[in-house]
mmCIF file of C-alpha atoms in Angstrom:
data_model
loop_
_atom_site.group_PDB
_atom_site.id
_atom_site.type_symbol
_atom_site.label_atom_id
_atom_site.label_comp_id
_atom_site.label_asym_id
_atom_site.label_seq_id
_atom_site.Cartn_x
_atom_site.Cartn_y
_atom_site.Cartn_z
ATOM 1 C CA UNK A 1 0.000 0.000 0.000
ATOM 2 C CA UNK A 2 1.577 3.511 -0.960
ATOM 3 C CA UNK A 3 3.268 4.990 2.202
ATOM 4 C CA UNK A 4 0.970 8.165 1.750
ATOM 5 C CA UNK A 5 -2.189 6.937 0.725
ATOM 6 C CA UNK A 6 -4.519 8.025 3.386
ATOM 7 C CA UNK A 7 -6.185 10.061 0.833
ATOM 8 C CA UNK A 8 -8.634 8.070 -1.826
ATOM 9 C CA UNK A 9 -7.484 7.155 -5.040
ATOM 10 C CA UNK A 10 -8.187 10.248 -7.501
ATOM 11 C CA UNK A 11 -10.069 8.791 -10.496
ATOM 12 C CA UNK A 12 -8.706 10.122 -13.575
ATOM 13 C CA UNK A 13 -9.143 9.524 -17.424
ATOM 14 C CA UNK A 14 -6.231 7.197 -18.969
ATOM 15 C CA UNK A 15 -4.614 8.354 -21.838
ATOM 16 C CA UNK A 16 -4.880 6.277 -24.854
ATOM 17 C CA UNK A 17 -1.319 5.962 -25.654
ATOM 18 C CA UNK A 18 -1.422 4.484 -21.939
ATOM 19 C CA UNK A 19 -4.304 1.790 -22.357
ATOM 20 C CA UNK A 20 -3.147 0.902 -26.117
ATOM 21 C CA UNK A 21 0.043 -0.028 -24.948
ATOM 22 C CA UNK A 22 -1.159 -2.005 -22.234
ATOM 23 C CA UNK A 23 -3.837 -3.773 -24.829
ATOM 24 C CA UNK A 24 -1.300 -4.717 -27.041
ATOM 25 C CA UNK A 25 0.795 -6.411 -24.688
ATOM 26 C CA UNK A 26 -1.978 -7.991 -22.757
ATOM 27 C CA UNK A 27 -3.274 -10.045 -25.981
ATOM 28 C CA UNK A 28 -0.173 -12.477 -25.554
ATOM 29 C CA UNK A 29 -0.655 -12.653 -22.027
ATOM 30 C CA UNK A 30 -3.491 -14.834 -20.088
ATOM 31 C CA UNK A 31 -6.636 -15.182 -20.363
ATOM 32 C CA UNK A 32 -8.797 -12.101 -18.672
ATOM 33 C CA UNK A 33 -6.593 -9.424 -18.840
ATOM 34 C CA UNK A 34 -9.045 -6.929 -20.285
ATOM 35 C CA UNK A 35 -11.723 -8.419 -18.361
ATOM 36 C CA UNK A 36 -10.839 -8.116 -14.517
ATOM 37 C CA UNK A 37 -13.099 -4.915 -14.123
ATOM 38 C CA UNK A 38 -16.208 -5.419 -11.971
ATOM 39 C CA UNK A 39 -19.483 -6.657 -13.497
ATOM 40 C CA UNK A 40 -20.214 -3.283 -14.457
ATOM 41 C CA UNK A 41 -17.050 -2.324 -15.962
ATOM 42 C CA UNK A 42 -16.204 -0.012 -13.480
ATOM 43 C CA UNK A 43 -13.915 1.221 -10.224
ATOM 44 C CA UNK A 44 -15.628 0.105 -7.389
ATOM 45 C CA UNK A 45 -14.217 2.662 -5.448
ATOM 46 C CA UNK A 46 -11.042 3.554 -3.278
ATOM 47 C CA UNK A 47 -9.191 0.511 -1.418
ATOM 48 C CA UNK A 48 -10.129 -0.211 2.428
ATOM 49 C CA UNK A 49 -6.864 0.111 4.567
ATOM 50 C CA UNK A 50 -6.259 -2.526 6.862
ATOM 51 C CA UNK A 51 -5.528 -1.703 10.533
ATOM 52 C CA UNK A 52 -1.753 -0.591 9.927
ATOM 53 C CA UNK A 53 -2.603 1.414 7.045
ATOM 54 C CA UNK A 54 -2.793 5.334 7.960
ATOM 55 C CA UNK A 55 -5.416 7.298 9.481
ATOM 56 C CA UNK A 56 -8.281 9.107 7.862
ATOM 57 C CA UNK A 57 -7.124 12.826 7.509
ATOM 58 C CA UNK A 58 -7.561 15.861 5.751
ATOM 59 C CA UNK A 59 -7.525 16.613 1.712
ATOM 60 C CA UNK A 60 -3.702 17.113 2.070
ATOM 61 C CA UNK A 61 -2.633 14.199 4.213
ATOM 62 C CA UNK A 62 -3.306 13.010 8.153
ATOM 63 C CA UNK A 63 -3.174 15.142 10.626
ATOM 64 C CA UNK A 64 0.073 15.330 12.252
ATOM 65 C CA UNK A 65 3.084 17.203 14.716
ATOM 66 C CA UNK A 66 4.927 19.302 12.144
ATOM 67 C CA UNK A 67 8.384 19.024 12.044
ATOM 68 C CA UNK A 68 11.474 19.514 9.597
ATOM 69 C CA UNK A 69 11.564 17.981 6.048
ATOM 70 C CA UNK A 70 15.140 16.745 7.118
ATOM 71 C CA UNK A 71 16.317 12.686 6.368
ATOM 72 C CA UNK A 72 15.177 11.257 9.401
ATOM 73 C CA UNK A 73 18.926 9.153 10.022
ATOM 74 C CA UNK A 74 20.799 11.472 7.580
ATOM 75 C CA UNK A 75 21.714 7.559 5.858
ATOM 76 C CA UNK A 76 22.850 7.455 2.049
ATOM 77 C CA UNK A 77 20.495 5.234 -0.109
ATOM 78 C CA UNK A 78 21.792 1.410 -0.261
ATOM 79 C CA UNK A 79 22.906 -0.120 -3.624
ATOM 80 C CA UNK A 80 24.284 2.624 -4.616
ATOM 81 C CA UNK A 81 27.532 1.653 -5.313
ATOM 82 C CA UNK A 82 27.723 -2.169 -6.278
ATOM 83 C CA UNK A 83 30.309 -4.338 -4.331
ATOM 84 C CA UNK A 84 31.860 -5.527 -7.815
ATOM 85 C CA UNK A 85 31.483 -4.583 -11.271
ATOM 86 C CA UNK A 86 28.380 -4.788 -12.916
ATOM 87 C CA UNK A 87 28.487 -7.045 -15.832
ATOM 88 C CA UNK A 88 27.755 -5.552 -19.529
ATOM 89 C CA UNK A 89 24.377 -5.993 -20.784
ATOM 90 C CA UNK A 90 21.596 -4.301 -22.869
ATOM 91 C CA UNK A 91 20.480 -2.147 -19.508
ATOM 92 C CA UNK A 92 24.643 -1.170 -18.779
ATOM 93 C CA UNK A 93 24.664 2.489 -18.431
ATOM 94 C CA UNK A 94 21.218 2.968 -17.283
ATOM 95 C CA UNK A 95 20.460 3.543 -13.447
ATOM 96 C CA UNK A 96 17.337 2.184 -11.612
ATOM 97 C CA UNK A 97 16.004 3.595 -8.581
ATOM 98 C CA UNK A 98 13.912 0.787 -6.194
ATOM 99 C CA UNK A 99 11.922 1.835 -3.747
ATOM 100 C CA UNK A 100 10.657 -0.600 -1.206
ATOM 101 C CA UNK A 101 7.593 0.189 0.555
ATOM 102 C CA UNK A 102 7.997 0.935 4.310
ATOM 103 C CA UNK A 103 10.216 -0.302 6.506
ATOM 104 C CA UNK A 104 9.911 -3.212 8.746
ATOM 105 C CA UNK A 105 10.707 -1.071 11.917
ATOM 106 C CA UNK A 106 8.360 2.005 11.240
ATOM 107 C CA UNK A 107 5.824 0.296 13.606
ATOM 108 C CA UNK A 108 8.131 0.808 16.300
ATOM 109 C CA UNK A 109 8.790 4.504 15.955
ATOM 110 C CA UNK A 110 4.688 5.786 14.990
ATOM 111 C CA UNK A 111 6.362 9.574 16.616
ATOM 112 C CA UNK A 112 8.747 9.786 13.668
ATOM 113 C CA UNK A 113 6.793 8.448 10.888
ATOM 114 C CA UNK A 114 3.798 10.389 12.312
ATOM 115 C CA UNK A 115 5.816 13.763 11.475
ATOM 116 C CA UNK A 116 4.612 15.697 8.197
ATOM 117 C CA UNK A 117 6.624 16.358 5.141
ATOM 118 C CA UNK A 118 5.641 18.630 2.112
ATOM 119 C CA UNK A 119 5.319 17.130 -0.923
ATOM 120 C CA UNK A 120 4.437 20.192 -2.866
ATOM 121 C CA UNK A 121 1.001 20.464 -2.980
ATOM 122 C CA UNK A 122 0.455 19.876 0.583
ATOM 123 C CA UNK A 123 2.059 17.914 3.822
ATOM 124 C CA UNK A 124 1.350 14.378 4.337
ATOM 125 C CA UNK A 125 3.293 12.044 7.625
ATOM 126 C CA UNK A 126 6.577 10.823 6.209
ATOM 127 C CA UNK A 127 5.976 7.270 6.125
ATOM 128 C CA UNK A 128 3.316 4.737 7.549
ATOM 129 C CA UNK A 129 3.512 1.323 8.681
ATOM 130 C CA UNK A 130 2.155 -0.279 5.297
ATOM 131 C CA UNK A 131 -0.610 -3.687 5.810
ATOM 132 C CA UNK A 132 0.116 -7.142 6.354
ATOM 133 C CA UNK A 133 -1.521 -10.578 5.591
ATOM 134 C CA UNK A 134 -4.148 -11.850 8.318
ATOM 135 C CA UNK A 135 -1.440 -13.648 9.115
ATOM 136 C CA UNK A 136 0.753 -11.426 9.742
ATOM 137 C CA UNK A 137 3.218 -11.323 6.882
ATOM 138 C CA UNK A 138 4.318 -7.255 6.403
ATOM 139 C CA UNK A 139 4.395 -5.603 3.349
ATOM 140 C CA UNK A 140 7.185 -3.684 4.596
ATOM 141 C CA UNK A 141 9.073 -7.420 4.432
ATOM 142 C CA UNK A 142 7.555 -8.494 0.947
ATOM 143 C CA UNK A 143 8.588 -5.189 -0.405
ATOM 144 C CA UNK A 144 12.013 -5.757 0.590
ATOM 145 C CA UNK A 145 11.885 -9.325 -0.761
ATOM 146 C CA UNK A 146 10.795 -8.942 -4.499
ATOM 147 C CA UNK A 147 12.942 -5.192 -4.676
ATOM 148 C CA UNK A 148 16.097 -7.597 -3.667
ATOM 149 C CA UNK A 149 15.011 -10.204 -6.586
ATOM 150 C CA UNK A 150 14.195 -7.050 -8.688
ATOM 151 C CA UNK A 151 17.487 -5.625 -8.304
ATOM 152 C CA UNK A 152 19.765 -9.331 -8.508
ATOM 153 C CA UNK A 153 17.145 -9.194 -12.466
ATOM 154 C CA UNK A 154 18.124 -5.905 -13.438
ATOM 155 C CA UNK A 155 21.853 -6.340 -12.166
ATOM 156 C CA UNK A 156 22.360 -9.119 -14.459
ATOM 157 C CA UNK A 157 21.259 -6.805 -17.653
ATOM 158 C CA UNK A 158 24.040 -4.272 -16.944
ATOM 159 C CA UNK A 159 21.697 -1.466 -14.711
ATOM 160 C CA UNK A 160 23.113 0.495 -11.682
ATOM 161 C CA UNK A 161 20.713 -0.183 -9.406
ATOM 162 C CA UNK A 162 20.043 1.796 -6.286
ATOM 163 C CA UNK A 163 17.817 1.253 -3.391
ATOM 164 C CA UNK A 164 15.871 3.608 -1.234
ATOM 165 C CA UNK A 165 16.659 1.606 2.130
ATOM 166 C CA UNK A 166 17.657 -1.849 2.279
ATOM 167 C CA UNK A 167 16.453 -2.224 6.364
ATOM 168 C CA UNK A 168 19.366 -0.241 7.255
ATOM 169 C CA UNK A 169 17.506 2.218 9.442
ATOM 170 C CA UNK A 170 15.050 2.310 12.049
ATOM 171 C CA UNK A 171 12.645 3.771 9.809
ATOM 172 C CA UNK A 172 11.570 5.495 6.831
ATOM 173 C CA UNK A 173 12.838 7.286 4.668
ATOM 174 C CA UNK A 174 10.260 10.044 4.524
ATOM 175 C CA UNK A 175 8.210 10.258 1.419
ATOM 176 C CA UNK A 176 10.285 13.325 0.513
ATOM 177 C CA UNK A 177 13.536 11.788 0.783
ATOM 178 C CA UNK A 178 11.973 8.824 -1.536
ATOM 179 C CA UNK A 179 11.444 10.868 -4.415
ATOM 180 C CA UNK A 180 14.960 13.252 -3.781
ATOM 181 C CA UNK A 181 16.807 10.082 -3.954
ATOM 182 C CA UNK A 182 15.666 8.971 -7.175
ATOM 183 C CA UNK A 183 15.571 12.592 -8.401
ATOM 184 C CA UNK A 184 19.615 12.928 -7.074
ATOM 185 C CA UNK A 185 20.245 9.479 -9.029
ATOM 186 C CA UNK A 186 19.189 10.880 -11.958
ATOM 187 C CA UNK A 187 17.373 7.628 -12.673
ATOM 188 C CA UNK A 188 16.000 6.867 -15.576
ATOM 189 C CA UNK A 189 13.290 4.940 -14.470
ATOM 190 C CA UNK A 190 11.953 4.470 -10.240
ATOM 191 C CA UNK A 191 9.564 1.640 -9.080
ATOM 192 C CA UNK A 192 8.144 1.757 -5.549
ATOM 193 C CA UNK A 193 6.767 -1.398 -4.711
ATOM 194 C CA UNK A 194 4.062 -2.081 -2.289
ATOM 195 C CA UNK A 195 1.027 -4.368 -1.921
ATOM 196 C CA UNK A 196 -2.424 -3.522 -1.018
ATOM 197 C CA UNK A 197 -4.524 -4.066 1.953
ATOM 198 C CA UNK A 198 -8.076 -4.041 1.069
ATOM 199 C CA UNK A 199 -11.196 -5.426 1.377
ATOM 200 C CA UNK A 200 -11.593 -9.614 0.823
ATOM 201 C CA UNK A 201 -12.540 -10.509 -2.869
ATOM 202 C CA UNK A 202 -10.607 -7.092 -4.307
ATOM 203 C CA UNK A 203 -8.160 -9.159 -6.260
ATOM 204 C CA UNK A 204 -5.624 -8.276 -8.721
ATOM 205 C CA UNK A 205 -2.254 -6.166 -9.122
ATOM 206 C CA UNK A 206 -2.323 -2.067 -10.014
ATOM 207 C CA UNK A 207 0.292 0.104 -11.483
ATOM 208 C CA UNK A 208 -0.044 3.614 -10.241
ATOM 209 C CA UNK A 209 0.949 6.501 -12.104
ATOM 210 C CA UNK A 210 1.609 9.917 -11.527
ATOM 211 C CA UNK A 211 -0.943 13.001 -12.517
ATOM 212 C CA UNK A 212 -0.836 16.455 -14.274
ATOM 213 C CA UNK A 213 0.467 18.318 -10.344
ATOM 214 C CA UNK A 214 1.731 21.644 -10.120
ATOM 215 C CA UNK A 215 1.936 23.368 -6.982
ATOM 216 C CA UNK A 216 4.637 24.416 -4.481
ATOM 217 C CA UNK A 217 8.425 21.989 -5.099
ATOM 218 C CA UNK A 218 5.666 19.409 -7.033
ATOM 219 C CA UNK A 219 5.631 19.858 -10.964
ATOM 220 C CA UNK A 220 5.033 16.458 -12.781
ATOM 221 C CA UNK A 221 4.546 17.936 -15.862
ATOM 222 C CA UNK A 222 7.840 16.337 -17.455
ATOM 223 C CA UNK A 223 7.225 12.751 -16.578
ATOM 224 C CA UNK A 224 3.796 12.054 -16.975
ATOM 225 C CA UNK A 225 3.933 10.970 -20.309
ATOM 226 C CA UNK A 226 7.140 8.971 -19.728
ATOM 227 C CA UNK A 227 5.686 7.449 -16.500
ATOM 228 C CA UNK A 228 2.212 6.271 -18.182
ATOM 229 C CA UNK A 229 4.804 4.428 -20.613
ATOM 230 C CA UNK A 230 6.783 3.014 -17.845
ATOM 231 C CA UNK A 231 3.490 1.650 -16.078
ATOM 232 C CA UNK A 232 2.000 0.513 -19.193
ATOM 233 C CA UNK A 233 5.235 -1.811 -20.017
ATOM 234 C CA UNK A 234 5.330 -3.135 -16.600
ATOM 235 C CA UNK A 235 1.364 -4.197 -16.597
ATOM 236 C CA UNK A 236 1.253 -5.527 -19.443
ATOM 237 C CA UNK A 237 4.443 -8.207 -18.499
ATOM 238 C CA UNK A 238 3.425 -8.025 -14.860
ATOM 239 C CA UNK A 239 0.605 -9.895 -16.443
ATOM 240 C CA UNK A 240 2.446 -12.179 -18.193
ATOM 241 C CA UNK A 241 4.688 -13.546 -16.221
ATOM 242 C CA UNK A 242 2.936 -13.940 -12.843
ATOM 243 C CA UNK A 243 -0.658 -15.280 -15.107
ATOM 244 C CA UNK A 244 -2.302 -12.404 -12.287
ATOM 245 C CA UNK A 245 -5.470 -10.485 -13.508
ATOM 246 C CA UNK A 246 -5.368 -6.531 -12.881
ATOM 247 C CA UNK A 247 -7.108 -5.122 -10.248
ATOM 248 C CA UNK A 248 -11.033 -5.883 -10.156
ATOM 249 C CA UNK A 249 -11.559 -2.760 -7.987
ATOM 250 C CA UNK A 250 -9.056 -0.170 -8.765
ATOM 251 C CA UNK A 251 -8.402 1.385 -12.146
ATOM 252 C CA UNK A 252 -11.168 -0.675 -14.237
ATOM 253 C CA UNK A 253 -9.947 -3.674 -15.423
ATOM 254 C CA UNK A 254 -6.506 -1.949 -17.302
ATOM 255 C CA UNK A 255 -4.262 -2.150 -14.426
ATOM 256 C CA UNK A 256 -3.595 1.565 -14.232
ATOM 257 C CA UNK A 257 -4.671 4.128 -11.934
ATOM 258 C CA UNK A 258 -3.698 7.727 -12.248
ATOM 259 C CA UNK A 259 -3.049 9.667 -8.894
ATOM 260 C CA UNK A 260 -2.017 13.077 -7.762
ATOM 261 C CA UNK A 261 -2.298 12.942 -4.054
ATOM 262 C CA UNK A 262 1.155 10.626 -3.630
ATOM 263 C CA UNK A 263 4.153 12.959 -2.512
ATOM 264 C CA UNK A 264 6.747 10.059 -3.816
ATOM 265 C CA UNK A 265 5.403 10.679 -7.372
ATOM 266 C CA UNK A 266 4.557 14.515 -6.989
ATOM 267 C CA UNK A 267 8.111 15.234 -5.968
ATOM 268 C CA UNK A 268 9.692 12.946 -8.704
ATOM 269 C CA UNK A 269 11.767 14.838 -11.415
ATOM 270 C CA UNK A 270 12.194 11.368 -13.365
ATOM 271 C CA UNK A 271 10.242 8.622 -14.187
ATOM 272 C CA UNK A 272 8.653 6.941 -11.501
ATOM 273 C CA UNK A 273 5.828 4.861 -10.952
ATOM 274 C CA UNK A 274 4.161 2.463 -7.632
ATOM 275 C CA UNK A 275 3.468 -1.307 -8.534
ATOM 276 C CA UNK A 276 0.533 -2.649 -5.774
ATOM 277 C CA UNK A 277 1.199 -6.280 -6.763
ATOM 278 C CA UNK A 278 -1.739 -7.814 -5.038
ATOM 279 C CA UNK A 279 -4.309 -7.063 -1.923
ATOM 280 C CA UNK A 280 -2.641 -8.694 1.094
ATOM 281 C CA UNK A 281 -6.375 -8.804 2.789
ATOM 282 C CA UNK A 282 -7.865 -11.559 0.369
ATOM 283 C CA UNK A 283 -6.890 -15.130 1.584
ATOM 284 C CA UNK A 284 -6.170 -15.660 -2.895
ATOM 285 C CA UNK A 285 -4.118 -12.875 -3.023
ATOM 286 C CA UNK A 286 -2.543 -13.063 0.192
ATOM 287 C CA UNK A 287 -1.464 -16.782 -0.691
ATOM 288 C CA UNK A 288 -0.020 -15.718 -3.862
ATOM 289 C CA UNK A 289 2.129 -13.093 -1.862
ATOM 290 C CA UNK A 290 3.251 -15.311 0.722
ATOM 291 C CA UNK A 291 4.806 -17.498 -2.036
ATOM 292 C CA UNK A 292 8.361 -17.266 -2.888
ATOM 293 C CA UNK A 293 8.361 -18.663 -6.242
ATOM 294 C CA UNK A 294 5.430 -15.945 -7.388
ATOM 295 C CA UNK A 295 7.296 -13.072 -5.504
ATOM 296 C CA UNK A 296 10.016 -13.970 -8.354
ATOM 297 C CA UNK A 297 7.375 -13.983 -10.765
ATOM 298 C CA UNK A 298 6.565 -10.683 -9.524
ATOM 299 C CA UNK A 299 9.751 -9.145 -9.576
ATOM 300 C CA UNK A 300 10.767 -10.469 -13.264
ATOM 301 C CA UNK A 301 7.231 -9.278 -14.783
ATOM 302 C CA UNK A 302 8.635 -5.994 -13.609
ATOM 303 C CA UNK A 303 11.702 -6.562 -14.585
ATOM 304 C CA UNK A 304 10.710 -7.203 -18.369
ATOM 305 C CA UNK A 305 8.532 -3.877 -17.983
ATOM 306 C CA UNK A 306 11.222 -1.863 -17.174
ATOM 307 C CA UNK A 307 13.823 -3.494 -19.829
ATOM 308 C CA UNK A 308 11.130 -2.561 -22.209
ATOM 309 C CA UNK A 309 10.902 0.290 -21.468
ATOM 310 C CA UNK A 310 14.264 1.571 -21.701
ATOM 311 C CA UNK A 311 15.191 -0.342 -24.290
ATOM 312 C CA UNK A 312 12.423 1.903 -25.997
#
C-alpha cells in the first residue's frame, strides 16, 4: 500500500497511448486481462486500509506534529555503489532507482513516521507502517523481498541499481527523501513497490501513475507521459509472467490508476511509478504473496517492464 495513501485514489481519465500499450501487450498474455473490471465495468471505489494502514485525515494528508523535512537518520540510499562490477548488458549504463515500501521497523517509531513532510502540494506524515496478511506477513518485508530479486534481475542486464533503504535504518525514509533520492540518481526509471490491503474478494495487481500536479516543489509535468509508458510496459508483463489479472476494484480492469495525491510521485523529477502487486487482505491474493516462487514472478514481470521500457 503507498506509504501516503490516506487520501482516496483520484479517479482520472487514462490516456490512450497508456491503455493501447497495455492492450497490445496484454493479448499475448493470459486469459482475462481486459476483463478483470467489476461486473459493471467499473472502479468500485477507493481501497479499504487494513488496521496498519494510515489514518483518515484531511484533503492534504493526516493530521500530524509538524516538524522539519530533514532525512530522518541522515543515511545514504543502499545499492548505490555495487560491491563488484556490474556485468555488460543491454540495460549497462542505465540507473534504476527501487523503492521498497515501508520499513519493517516504522511500527516501532509511529512519533517519527507520524511527522509531516511537504510534498508540494500539501504535507502528508513521512511514512506509515504499510498492511500485512491476516497472518501477519508485512508488506514492509515483501517489499524488501521482491525489490532484492528485482534488483539481482536488473543487475544481471548491466543497470546500476540503487535502493531507497535496504532495512538499514530504524525507519523510513520520509516520502520526501523517496522521491529526492531517485531525483539525485538521476534515474532513468523508479519503481516503488508495495502491496495492497483491502477489502476480501478485491483481487488483482495495479500500477499507479503519476498526474498532471503543479503546486509548491511538485511539478510532474515532465514525466507524466514517460511514466504512463513506464506503467504501461510493466502491466502488461506483470501480467504475463505472474498469469495475475489486474485489479477488479481499482483502475477498471486496465491495471492503471492515475493519482495526484502521492508525494513520492509529486516530488519525482524522473520517471517513476508504484506497482501494488496484489491485496494482502484476500486469503487468494494473500497466498499468492506469501509465495516465494510468485514473488520472483513478480519481480521479473517488472523486470521485463522496465527493460522494455528503456530499451524503448
Amino acid at each position: 500500500m503507498p506509504y501516503d495513501d490516506s487520501v482516496p485514489p483520484t479517479r482520472r481519465a487514462r490516456p490512450l497511448l497508456v491503455a493501447a500499450a497495455l492492450a497490445a501487450l496484454c493479448l499475448t498474455a493470459v486469459a482475462g486481462c481486459g476483463g478483470a473490471q467489476d461486473p459493471a465495468g467499473t472502479d468500485t471505489g477507493a481501497a479499504k486500509p487494513g488496521p496498519e494502514a494510515e489514518a483518515t485525515a484531511s484533503a492534504s494528508g493526516s493530521a500530524s506534529t509538524p516538524s522539519p523535512e530533514a532525512s530522518p537518520t541522515g543515511a545514504q540510499p543502499s545499492g548505490a555503489t555495487p560491491t563488484a562490477p556490474l556485468p555488460q548488458g543491454p540495460l549497462t549504463g542505465r540507473t534504476v532507482v527501487i523503492d521498497p515500501g515501508h520499513n519493517p521497523r516504522n511500527r516501532e517509531h509511529t512519533k517519527e513516521i507520524n511527522q509531516q513532510v511537504d510534498i508540494g502540494t500539501g504535507r502528508k506524515e513521512c511514512d506509515t507502517t504499510g498492511t500485512s496478511t491476516n497472518a501477519g506477513y508485512a508488506e514492509a518485508r515483501f517489499t524488501l523481498d521482491v525489490s532484492h530479486r528485482l534488483r539481482e534481475l536488473l543487475q544481471a542486464q548491466g543497470a546500476r541499481v540503487v535502493l531507497t533503504h535496504d532495512d538499514d535504518r530504524p525507519f523510513g525514509p520520509c516520502i520526501d527523501e523517496r522521491a529526492r533520492i531517485g531525483n539525485e540518481a538521476k534515474a532513468d526509471a523508479v519503481v516503488s513497490v508495495h502491496a495492497d490491503g483491502s477489502a476480501v474478494g478485491n483481487r488483482g495487481f495495479h500500477v499507479i501513475l503519476p498526474a498532471a500536479v503543479k503546486g509548491g516543489g511538485a511539478d510532474t509535468s515532465k514525466i507524466v507521459k514517460s511514466s504512463a509508458d513506464l506503467g504501461a510496459r510493466i502491466a502488461g508483463h506483470f501480467v504475463r509472467t505472474t498469469g495475475s489479472a489486474p485489479s477488479n476494484y481499482i483502475g477498471g480492469g486496465t491495471g492503471l490508476d492515475t493519482r495526484g495525491d502521492l508525494g513520492g510521485l509529486n516530488l519525482s523529477t524522473v520517471p517513476k511509478v508504484f506497482v501494488e502487486c496484489g491485496n494482502m487482505r484476500d486469503p487468494e491474493d494473500a497466498a499468492l504473496l506469501t509465495d516465494a516462487g510468485w514473488r520472483q514472478k513478480a519481480a521479473q514481470g517488472m523486470a521485463d517492464g522496465i527493460a522494455a521500457y528503456l530499451k524503448g
